[in-house]
Coordinates of C-alpha atoms in Angstrom, one line a residue:
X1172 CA -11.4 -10.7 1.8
X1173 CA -9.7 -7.6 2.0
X1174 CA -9.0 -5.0 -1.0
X1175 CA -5.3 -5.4 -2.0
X1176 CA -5.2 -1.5 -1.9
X1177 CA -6.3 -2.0 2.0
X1178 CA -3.8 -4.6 2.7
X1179 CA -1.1 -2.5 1.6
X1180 CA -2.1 0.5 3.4
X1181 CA -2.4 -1.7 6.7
X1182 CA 1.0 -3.2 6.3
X1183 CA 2.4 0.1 5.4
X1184 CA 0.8 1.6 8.7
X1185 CA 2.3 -1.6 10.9
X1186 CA 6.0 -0.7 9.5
X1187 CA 5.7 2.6 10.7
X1188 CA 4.7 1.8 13.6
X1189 CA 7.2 -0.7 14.3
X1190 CA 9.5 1.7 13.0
X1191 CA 8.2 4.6 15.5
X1192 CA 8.8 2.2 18.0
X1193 CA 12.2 1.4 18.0
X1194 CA 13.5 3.8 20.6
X1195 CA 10.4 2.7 22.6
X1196 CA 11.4 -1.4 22.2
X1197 CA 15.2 -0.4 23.4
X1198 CA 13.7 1.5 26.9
X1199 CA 11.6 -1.8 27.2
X1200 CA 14.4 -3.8 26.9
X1201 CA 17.2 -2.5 29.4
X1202 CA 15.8 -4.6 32.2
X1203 CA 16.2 -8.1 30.6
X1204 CA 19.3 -10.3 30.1
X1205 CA 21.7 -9.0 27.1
X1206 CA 20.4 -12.4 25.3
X1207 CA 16.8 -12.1 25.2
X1208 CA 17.3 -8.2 24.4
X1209 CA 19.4 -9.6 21.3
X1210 CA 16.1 -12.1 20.4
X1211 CA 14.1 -9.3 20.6
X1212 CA 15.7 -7.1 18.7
X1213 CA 16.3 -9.6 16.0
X1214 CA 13.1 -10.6 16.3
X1215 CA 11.4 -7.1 15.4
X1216 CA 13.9 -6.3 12.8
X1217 CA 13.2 -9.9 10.8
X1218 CA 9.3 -8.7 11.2
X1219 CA 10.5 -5.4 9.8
X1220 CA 12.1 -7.2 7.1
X1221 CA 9.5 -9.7 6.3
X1222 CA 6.8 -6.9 6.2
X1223 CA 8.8 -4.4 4.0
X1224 CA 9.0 -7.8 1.7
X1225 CA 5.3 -8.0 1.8
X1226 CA 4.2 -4.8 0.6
X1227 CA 7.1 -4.9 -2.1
X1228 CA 5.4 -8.3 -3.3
X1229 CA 1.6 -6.8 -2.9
X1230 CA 2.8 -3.8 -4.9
X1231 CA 3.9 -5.8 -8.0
X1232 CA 0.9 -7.9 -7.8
X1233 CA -0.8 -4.4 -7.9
X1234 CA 1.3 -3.5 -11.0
X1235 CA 0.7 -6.8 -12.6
X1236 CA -2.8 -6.7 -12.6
X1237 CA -2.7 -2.8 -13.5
X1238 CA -0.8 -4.2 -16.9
X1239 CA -3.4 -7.1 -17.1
X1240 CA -6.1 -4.6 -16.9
X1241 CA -4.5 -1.9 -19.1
X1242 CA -4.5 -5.0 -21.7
X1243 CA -7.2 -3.9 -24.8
X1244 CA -9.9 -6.3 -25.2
X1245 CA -11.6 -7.7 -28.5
X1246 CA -15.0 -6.4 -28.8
X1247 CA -18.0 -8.8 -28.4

């Protein structure tokens, strides 16, 4: 399984590159019908969504165990 730290930096890298690709997606778009431009677009801006919502979750589950770590332990 995958470092958390990893799986951040890999969704972080997919949102920028969704994001980078926006202009790109509208140029790809022109030729089809207005509504499967719409489903498209509505469909890379809910994966923008969801994947902005993932890192926000991975990063508290970072910060959690952080505090759980950060936690002094009684001595053997």
């Amino acid at each position: 399984m995958l470092s958390l730290e990893l799986r951040i930096d890999r969704a972080r890298r997919f949102l920028r590159m969704l994001e980078n690709d926006r202009p790109f997606l509208e140029a790809r778009l022109l030729p089809l019908t207005a509504d499967r431009q719409k489903r498209a677009k509505t469909y890379a801006a809910t994966l923008m969504q969801q994947t902005r919502a993932e890192i926000a979750r991975m990063l508290q589950e970072v910060s959690a165990q952080e505090s759980i770590e950060s936690i002094p332990q009684a001595a053997d």
